Amino acid sequence: AQRIDLEKLGDTLNDFTGLISVLESKITPGDPGNNTEPRDAEKFTPVRSLDLFRVKKEPGQKPLLLIIDDIPKNLQVLGSFLRKKGFRVALHAAGAGALDMIAVEKPDLVLLDIMMPGMNGMEVCRTLKQSEAAHDIPVIFLTVKRDIRDIEEGFKAGAVDYVTKPFNPTELLARIDTHVKLKRSMDLVRRFER
Protein backbone atom coordinates (compact mmCIF):
# COMPACT_ATOMS: atom_id res chain seq x y z
CA ALA A 1 0.00 0.00 0.00
CA GLN A 2 1.25 3.43 -0.95
CA ARG A 3 1.32 6.07 1.82
CA ILE A 4 0.45 9.67 1.14
CA ASP A 5 2.39 12.37 2.95
CA LEU A 6 -0.51 14.65 3.94
CA GLU A 7 1.78 17.54 4.84
CA LYS A 8 3.41 17.50 1.38
CA LEU A 9 -0.01 17.17 -0.24
CA GLY A 10 -1.23 20.20 1.73
CA ASP A 11 1.85 22.21 0.70
CA THR A 12 1.30 21.23 -2.95
CA LEU A 13 -2.37 22.25 -2.79
CA ASN A 14 -1.41 25.58 -1.24
CA ASP A 15 1.09 26.13 -4.07
CA PHE A 16 -1.62 25.32 -6.64
CA THR A 17 -4.06 27.64 -4.88
CA GLY A 18 -1.51 30.45 -5.03
CA LEU A 19 -0.89 29.76 -8.71
CA ILE A 20 -4.62 29.77 -9.43
CA SER A 21 -5.04 33.12 -7.65
CA VAL A 22 -2.17 34.69 -9.61
CA LEU A 23 -3.39 33.37 -12.97
CA GLU A 24 -7.02 34.26 -12.30
CA SER A 25 -6.03 37.81 -11.35
CA LYS A 26 -4.48 38.20 -14.81
CA ILE A 27 -7.68 37.17 -16.59
CA THR A 28 -10.24 39.86 -17.27
CA PRO A 29 -13.54 39.69 -19.15
CA GLY A 30 -12.94 40.23 -22.84
CA ASP A 31 -9.51 38.54 -22.93
CA PRO A 32 -9.29 36.12 -25.87
CA GLY A 33 -8.39 33.24 -23.52
CA ASN A 34 -11.23 34.03 -21.16
CA ASN A 35 -14.54 32.32 -21.82
CA THR A 36 -16.49 34.22 -19.16
CA GLU A 37 -19.16 36.79 -19.84
CA PRO A 38 -19.38 40.18 -18.11
CA ARG A 39 -20.93 39.98 -14.66
CA ASP A 40 -24.71 40.41 -14.57
CA ALA A 41 -26.10 40.58 -11.00
CA GLU A 42 -29.34 38.78 -11.82
CA LYS A 43 -27.62 36.09 -13.86
CA PHE A 44 -25.22 35.24 -11.04
CA THR A 45 -27.80 34.89 -8.28
CA PRO A 46 -27.53 31.30 -7.00
CA VAL A 47 -30.73 29.28 -7.23
CA ARG A 48 -31.63 25.66 -6.53
CA SER A 49 -32.68 24.64 -10.00
CA LEU A 50 -31.33 23.76 -13.40
CA ASP A 51 -30.69 27.50 -13.93
CA LEU A 52 -27.75 27.22 -11.55
CA PHE A 53 -26.01 25.06 -14.12
CA ARG A 54 -26.32 27.72 -16.80
CA VAL A 55 -24.13 30.12 -14.83
CA LYS A 56 -20.74 30.62 -16.45
CA LYS A 57 -17.81 29.95 -14.16
CA GLU A 58 -15.79 33.03 -13.42
CA PRO A 59 -12.32 33.31 -11.95
CA GLY A 60 -12.63 33.29 -8.18
CA GLN A 61 -16.22 32.01 -8.25
CA LYS A 62 -17.21 29.72 -5.40
CA PRO A 63 -17.02 26.00 -6.20
CA LEU A 64 -20.21 24.30 -7.34
CA LEU A 65 -21.02 21.02 -5.60
CA LEU A 66 -23.70 18.65 -6.85
CA ILE A 67 -25.24 16.48 -4.14
CA ILE A 68 -27.12 13.39 -5.33
CA ASP A 69 -29.18 11.56 -2.70
CA ASP A 70 -32.68 10.13 -2.84
CA ILE A 71 -33.52 11.20 0.73
CA PRO A 72 -34.78 14.82 0.75
CA LYS A 73 -33.75 15.42 4.38
CA ASN A 74 -30.14 14.43 3.54
CA LEU A 75 -30.14 16.86 0.62
CA GLN A 76 -31.57 19.63 2.79
CA VAL A 77 -29.18 19.16 5.73
CA LEU A 78 -26.01 18.66 3.68
CA GLY A 79 -26.92 21.38 1.20
CA SER A 80 -27.54 23.90 3.97
CA PHE A 81 -24.30 22.95 5.75
CA LEU A 82 -22.19 23.33 2.60
CA ARG A 83 -23.82 26.65 1.59
CA LYS A 84 -22.92 28.02 5.01
CA LYS A 85 -19.33 26.94 4.35
CA GLY A 86 -19.22 29.05 1.18
CA PHE A 87 -20.05 26.58 -1.59
CA ARG A 88 -22.64 26.92 -4.31
CA VAL A 89 -24.82 23.82 -4.09
CA ALA A 90 -27.09 22.02 -6.52
CA LEU A 91 -29.28 19.15 -5.34
CA HIS A 92 -30.78 16.16 -7.11
CA ALA A 93 -32.68 13.14 -5.84
CA ALA A 94 -32.11 10.81 -8.82
CA GLY A 95 -29.00 9.62 -10.62
CA ALA A 96 -30.30 9.83 -14.18
CA GLY A 97 -31.68 13.35 -13.68
CA ALA A 98 -28.41 14.46 -12.13
CA LEU A 99 -26.54 13.25 -15.22
CA ASP A 100 -28.81 15.49 -17.33
CA MET A 101 -27.91 18.45 -15.10
CA ILE A 102 -24.19 17.69 -15.45
CA ALA A 103 -24.58 17.69 -19.23
CA VAL A 104 -25.66 21.34 -19.02
CA GLU A 105 -22.89 22.59 -16.69
CA LYS A 106 -20.20 20.63 -14.94
CA PRO A 107 -19.96 20.96 -11.16
CA ASP A 108 -16.56 21.12 -9.47
CA LEU A 109 -17.37 18.01 -7.44
CA VAL A 110 -20.15 15.45 -6.95
CA LEU A 111 -21.19 14.06 -3.56
CA LEU A 112 -23.00 10.84 -4.35
CA ASP A 113 -25.04 8.36 -2.33
CA ILE A 114 -24.84 4.72 -3.42
CA MET A 115 -28.24 3.32 -2.49
CA MET A 116 -30.82 5.02 -4.68
CA PRO A 117 -33.79 3.67 -6.64
CA GLY A 118 -33.42 3.42 -10.39
CA MET A 119 -29.85 4.27 -11.25
CA ASN A 120 -27.73 3.66 -8.14
CA GLY A 121 -24.64 5.66 -7.21
CA MET A 122 -22.17 3.12 -8.63
CA GLU A 123 -23.92 3.29 -12.01
CA VAL A 124 -23.95 7.10 -11.93
CA CYS A 125 -20.22 7.19 -11.15
CA ARG A 126 -19.35 4.69 -13.91
CA THR A 127 -21.45 6.67 -16.40
CA LEU A 128 -19.67 9.91 -15.48
CA LYS A 129 -16.24 8.31 -15.78
CA GLN A 130 -17.09 6.90 -19.23
CA SER A 131 -18.23 10.31 -20.46
CA GLU A 132 -15.61 12.26 -22.35
CA ALA A 133 -17.17 15.53 -21.21
CA ALA A 134 -17.51 14.65 -17.51
CA HIS A 135 -14.86 12.04 -16.70
CA ASP A 136 -12.71 14.57 -14.84
CA ILE A 137 -15.37 15.56 -12.28
CA PRO A 138 -14.29 14.24 -8.89
CA VAL A 139 -16.86 12.00 -7.21
CA ILE A 140 -16.96 11.41 -3.46
CA PHE A 141 -19.27 8.65 -2.30
CA LEU A 142 -21.15 9.69 0.84
CA THR A 143 -23.00 6.62 2.05
CA VAL A 144 -23.95 4.36 4.93
CA LYS A 145 -22.33 1.40 3.18
CA ARG A 146 -19.20 0.54 5.19
CA ASP A 147 -18.26 -2.90 3.89
CA ILE A 148 -14.75 -3.08 2.40
CA ARG A 149 -16.17 -4.61 -0.79
CA ASP A 150 -18.43 -1.58 -1.26
CA ILE A 151 -15.50 0.78 -0.68
CA GLU A 152 -13.36 -1.13 -3.21
CA GLU A 153 -16.21 -1.13 -5.74
CA GLY A 154 -16.62 2.62 -5.25
CA PHE A 155 -12.98 3.29 -6.10
CA LYS A 156 -13.13 0.88 -9.06
CA ALA A 157 -16.19 2.78 -10.32
CA GLY A 158 -14.02 5.93 -10.41
CA ALA A 159 -14.61 7.73 -7.11
CA VAL A 160 -11.75 9.83 -5.73
CA ASP A 161 -12.90 9.36 -2.15
CA TYR A 162 -15.35 7.46 0.03
CA VAL A 163 -16.93 8.88 3.21
CA THR A 164 -19.34 6.96 5.41
CA LYS A 165 -22.42 8.35 7.14
CA PRO A 166 -22.72 9.69 9.70
CA PHE A 167 -19.80 11.82 8.57
CA ASN A 168 -17.45 14.04 10.52
CA PRO A 169 -18.10 17.58 9.16
CA THR A 170 -14.46 18.67 9.49
CA GLU A 171 -13.22 15.58 7.67
CA LEU A 172 -15.81 15.93 4.89
CA LEU A 173 -14.95 19.60 4.36
CA ALA A 174 -11.23 18.78 4.19
CA ARG A 175 -11.84 16.07 1.60
CA ILE A 176 -14.11 18.31 -0.49
CA ASP A 177 -11.62 21.18 -0.32
CA THR A 178 -8.73 18.93 -1.36
CA HIS A 179 -10.52 17.48 -4.38
CA VAL A 180 -11.99 20.82 -5.51
CA LYS A 181 -8.53 22.42 -5.40
CA LEU A 182 -7.01 19.53 -7.35
CA LYS A 183 -9.78 19.70 -9.97
CA ARG A 184 -9.51 23.46 -10.39
CA SER A 185 -5.72 23.18 -10.65
CA MET A 186 -6.01 20.56 -13.38
CA ASP A 187 -8.64 22.64 -15.20
CA LEU A 188 -6.31 25.62 -15.10
CA VAL A 189 -3.37 23.61 -16.41
CA ARG A 190 -5.50 22.24 -19.28
CA ARG A 191 -6.74 25.75 -20.08
CA PHE A 192 -3.24 27.16 -20.38
CA GLU A 193 -2.00 24.18 -22.41
CA ARG A 194 -4.45 25.05 -25.21
Coordinates of N, CA and C in Angstrom, one line a residue, residues 8-117:
K8 N 2.9 17.1 2.7 CA 3.4 17.5 1.4 C 2.2 17.8 0.5
L9 N 1.2 17.0 0.6 CA 0.0 17.2 -0.2 C -0.6 18.5 0.1
G10 N -0.7 18.9 1.4 CA -1.2 20.2 1.7 C -0.4 21.3 1.2
D11 N 1.0 21.2 1.2 CA 1.9 22.2 0.7 C 1.6 22.4 -0.8
T12 N 1.5 21.2 -1.5 CA 1.3 21.2 -2.9 C 0.0 21.9 -3.3
L13 N -1.1 21.6 -2.5 CA -2.4 22.2 -2.8 C -2.3 23.7 -2.5
N14 N -1.6 24.2 -1.5 CA -1.4 25.6 -1.2 C -0.7 26.3 -2.4
D15 N 0.4 25.6 -2.9 CA 1.1 26.1 -4.1 C 0.2 26.3 -5.3
F16 N -0.7 25.3 -5.5 CA -1.6 25.3 -6.6 C -2.6 26.4 -6.4
T17 N -3.1 26.6 -5.2 CA -4.1 27.6 -4.9 C -3.5 29.0 -5.2
G18 N -2.2 29.2 -4.8 CA -1.5 30.5 -5.0 C -1.4 30.7 -6.5
L19 N -1.0 29.7 -7.3 CA -0.9 29.8 -8.7 C -2.2 30.1 -9.3
I20 N -3.3 29.5 -8.9 CA -4.6 29.8 -9.4 C -5.0 31.2 -9.2
S21 N -4.7 31.7 -8.0 CA -5.0 33.1 -7.7 C -4.3 34.1 -8.6
V22 N -3.0 33.8 -8.8 CA -2.2 34.7 -9.6 C -2.7 34.7 -11.0
L23 N -2.9 33.5 -11.6 CA -3.4 33.4 -13.0 C -4.8 34.0 -13.1
E24 N -5.7 33.7 -12.2 CA -7.0 34.3 -12.3 C -7.0 35.8 -12.2
S25 N -6.1 36.4 -11.5 CA -6.0 37.8 -11.3 C -5.6 38.5 -12.7
K26 N -4.9 37.7 -13.5 CA -4.5 38.2 -14.8 C -5.5 38.1 -15.9
I27 N -6.6 37.4 -15.6 CA -7.7 37.2 -16.6 C -8.8 38.2 -16.4
T28 N -9.1 38.9 -17.4 CA -10.2 39.9 -17.3 C -11.3 39.6 -18.4
P29 N -12.5 39.9 -18.1 CA -13.5 39.7 -19.1 C -13.1 40.4 -20.4
G30 N -13.3 39.7 -21.5 CA -12.9 40.2 -22.8 C -11.6 39.7 -23.3
D31 N -10.8 39.1 -22.5 CA -9.5 38.5 -22.9 C -9.8 37.4 -23.9
P32 N -9.0 37.2 -24.9 CA -9.3 36.1 -25.9 C -9.3 34.8 -25.2
G33 N -8.4 34.5 -24.2 CA -8.4 33.2 -23.5 C -9.4 33.1 -22.4
N34 N -10.3 34.1 -22.3 CA -11.2 34.0 -21.2 C -12.6 33.8 -21.7
N35 N -13.2 32.7 -21.3 CA -14.5 32.3 -21.8 C -15.7 32.8 -20.9
T36 N -15.4 33.7 -20.0 CA -16.5 34.2 -19.2 C -17.2 35.4 -19.8
E37 N -18.4 35.6 -19.4 CA -19.2 36.8 -19.8 C -19.1 37.9 -18.8
P38 N -19.3 39.1 -19.1 CA -19.4 40.2 -18.1 C -20.4 39.8 -17.0
R39 N -20.1 40.3 -15.8 CA -20.9 40.0 -14.7 C -22.3 40.7 -14.8
D40 N -23.3 39.9 -14.5 CA -24.7 40.4 -14.6 C -25.3 40.0 -13.2
A41 N -25.7 40.9 -12.4 CA -26.1 40.6 -11.0 C -27.2 39.6 -11.0
E42 N -28.2 39.7 -11.8 CA -29.3 38.8 -11.8 C -28.9 37.4 -12.3
K43 N -28.1 37.4 -13.3 CA -27.6 36.1 -13.9 C -26.8 35.3 -12.9
F44 N -26.1 35.9 -12.0 CA -25.2 35.2 -11.0 C -25.8 35.1 -9.7
T45 N -27.1 35.2 -9.5 CA -27.8 34.9 -8.3 C -28.0 33.4 -8.2
P46 N -27.4 32.8 -7.1 CA -27.5 31.3 -7.0 C -29.0 30.9 -6.7
V47 N -29.4 29.8 -7.4 CA -30.7 29.3 -7.2 C -30.6 27.8 -7.1
R48 N -31.7 27.1 -6.7 CA -31.6 25.7 -6.5 C -32.3 24.9 -7.7
S49 N -32.0 25.3 -8.9 CA -32.7 24.6 -10.0 C -31.7 24.5 -11.1
L50 N -32.2 24.0 -12.2 CA -31.3 23.8 -13.4 C -30.7 25.1 -13.8
D51 N -31.3 26.2 -13.6 CA -30.7 27.5 -13.9 C -29.3 27.7 -13.3
L52 N -29.1 27.1 -12.2 CA -27.8 27.2 -11.6 C -26.7 26.7 -12.5
F53 N -27.0 25.7 -13.3 CA -26.0 25.1 -14.1 C -25.8 25.8 -15.4
R54 N -26.5 26.9 -15.6 CA -26.3 27.7 -16.8 C -25.4 28.9 -16.5
V55 N -25.0 29.0 -15.2 CA -24.1 30.1 -14.8 C -22.7 29.8 -15.3
K56 N -22.1 30.8 -16.0 CA -20.7 30.6 -16.4 C -19.8 30.7 -15.3
K57 N -18.8 29.9 -15.2 CA -17.8 30.0 -14.2 C -16.9 31.1 -14.4
E58 N -16.7 31.9 -13.4 CA -15.8 33.0 -13.4 C -14.6 32.8 -12.5
P59 N -13.5 33.4 -12.8 CA -12.3 33.3 -11.9 C -12.7 33.8 -10.5
G60 N -12.3 33.0 -9.6 CA -12.6 33.3 -8.2 C -14.0 32.9 -7.7
Q61 N -14.9 32.4 -8.6 CA -16.2 32.0 -8.2 C -16.2 30.8 -7.3
K62 N -17.1 30.8 -6.4 CA -17.2 29.7 -5.4 C -17.4 28.4 -6.1
P63 N -16.8 27.3 -5.6 CA -17.0 26.0 -6.2 C -18.5 25.6 -6.2
L64 N -18.9 24.9 -7.2 CA -20.2 24.3 -7.3 C -20.2 22.8 -7.0
L65 N -20.9 22.4 -6.0 CA -21.0 21.0 -5.6 C -22.4 20.5 -6.0
L66 N -22.4 19.3 -6.6 CA -23.7 18.7 -6.9 C -23.9 17.5 -5.9
I67 N -24.9 17.5 -5.1 CA -25.2 16.5 -4.1 C -26.4 15.6 -4.7
I68 N -26.1 14.3 -4.8 CA -27.1 13.4 -5.3 C -27.5 12.4 -4.2
D69 N -28.7 12.4 -3.8 CA -29.2 11.6 -2.7 C -30.7 11.5 -2.8
D70 N -31.2 10.3 -2.7 CA -32.7 10.1 -2.8 C -33.5 10.5 -1.6
I71 N -32.8 10.8 -0.5 CA -33.5 11.2 0.7 C -33.5 12.7 0.9
P72 N -34.7 13.4 0.7 CA -34.8 14.8 0.8 C -34.1 15.5 2.0
K73 N -34.3 14.9 3.1 CA -33.7 15.4 4.4 C -32.2 15.5 4.3
N74 N -31.6 14.4 3.7 CA -30.1 14.4 3.5 C -29.7 15.6 2.6
L75 N -30.4 15.8 1.6 CA -30.1 16.9 0.6 C -30.2 18.2 1.3
Q76 N -31.3 18.4 2.1 CA -31.6 19.6 2.8 C -30.5 19.9 3.8
V77 N -30.2 18.9 4.7 CA -29.2 19.2 5.7 C -27.8 19.4 5.2
L78 N -27.3 18.5 4.2 CA -26.0 18.7 3.7 C -25.9 19.9 2.8
G79 N -26.9 20.2 2.0 CA -26.9 21.4 1.2 C -26.8 22.7 2.0
S80 N -27.6 22.7 3.1 CA -27.5 23.9 4.0 C -26.2 24.0 4.6
F81 N -25.6 22.9 5.1 CA -24.3 22.9 5.8 C -23.2 23.5 4.8
L82 N -23.2 23.0 3.6 CA -22.2 23.3 2.6 C -22.4 24.8 2.1
R83 N -23.6 25.2 2.0 CA -23.8 26.6 1.6 C -23.2 27.6 2.7
K84 N -23.5 27.2 3.9 CA -22.9 28.0 5.0 C -21.4 28.0 5.0
K85 N -20.8 27.0 4.4 CA -19.3 26.9 4.4 C -18.8 27.6 3.1
G86 N -19.7 28.3 2.3 CA -19.2 29.1 1.2 C -19.3 28.4 -0.2
F87 N -19.9 27.2 -0.3 CA -20.0 26.6 -1.6 C -21.4 26.9 -2.2
R88 N -21.4 26.9 -3.6 CA -22.6 26.9 -4.3 C -23.1 25.5 -4.4
V89 N -24.3 25.2 -4.2 CA -24.8 23.8 -4.1 C -26.0 23.6 -5.0
A90 N -26.0 22.5 -5.7 CA -27.1 22.0 -6.5 C -27.5 20.6 -6.0
L91 N -28.8 20.4 -5.9 CA -29.3 19.1 -5.3 C -30.1 18.3 -6.4
H92 N -29.9 17.0 -6.3 CA -30.8 16.2 -7.1 C -31.0 14.9 -6.4
A93 N -32.3 14.3 -6.5 CA -32.7 13.1 -5.8 C -32.6 11.9 -6.7
A94 N -32.2 12.0 -7.9 CA -32.1 10.8 -8.8 C -30.9 10.9 -9.7
G95 N -30.2 9.7 -9.9 CA -29.0 9.6 -10.6 C -29.1 10.0 -12.1
A96 N -30.1 9.5 -12.8 CA -30.3 9.8 -14.2 C -30.6 11.3 -14.4
G97 N -31.4 11.9 -13.6 CA -31.7 13.3 -13.7 C -30.4 14.2 -13.4
A98 N -29.6 13.7 -12.5 CA -28.4 14.5 -12.1 C -27.5 14.4 -13.3
L99 N -27.4 13.3 -14.0 CA -26.5 13.2 -15.2 C -27.0 14.3 -16.3
D100 N -28.3 14.5 -16.4 CA -28.8 15.5 -17.3 C -28.4 16.9 -16.9
M101 N -28.4 17.1 -15.6 CA -27.9 18.5 -15.1 C -26.4 18.7 -15.4
I102 N -25.6 17.6 -15.2 CA -24.2 17.7 -15.4 C -23.9 17.9 -16.9
A103 N -24.8 17.5 -17.8 CA -24.6 17.7 -19.2 C -24.7 19.2 -19.6
V104 N -25.5 19.9 -18.8 CA -25.7 21.3 -19.0 C -24.5 22.2 -18.5
E105 N -24.0 21.9 -17.3 CA -22.9 22.6 -16.7 C -22.2 21.7 -15.7
K106 N -20.9 21.5 -15.8 CA -20.2 20.6 -14.9 C -20.0 21.2 -13.6
P107 N -20.3 20.5 -12.5 CA -20.0 21.0 -11.2 C -18.5 20.7 -10.9
D108 N -18.0 21.3 -9.9 CA -16.6 21.1 -9.5 C -16.4 19.8 -8.8
L109 N -17.5 19.3 -8.2 CA -17.4 18.0 -7.4 C -18.8 17.4 -7.3
V110 N -18.9 16.1 -7.2 CA -20.1 15.4 -7.0 C -20.0 14.7 -5.7
L111 N -21.0 14.9 -4.8 CA -21.2 14.1 -3.6 C -22.3 13.1 -3.9
L112 N -22.1 11.8 -3.8 CA -23.0 10.8 -4.3 C -23.3 9.7 -3.4
D113 N -24.6 9.5 -3.1 CA -25.0 8.4 -2.3 C -25.0 7.1 -3.2
I114 N -24.9 6.0 -2.6 CA -24.8 4.7 -3.4 C -26.2 4.1 -3.6
M115 N -26.9 4.0 -2.5 CA -28.2 3.3 -2.5 C -29.3 4.3 -2.9
M116 N -29.7 4.2 -4.2 CA -30.8 5.0 -4.7 C -31.7 4.2 -5.6
P117 N -33.0 4.4 -5.7 CA -33.8 3.7 -6.6 C -33.4 4.0 -8.1

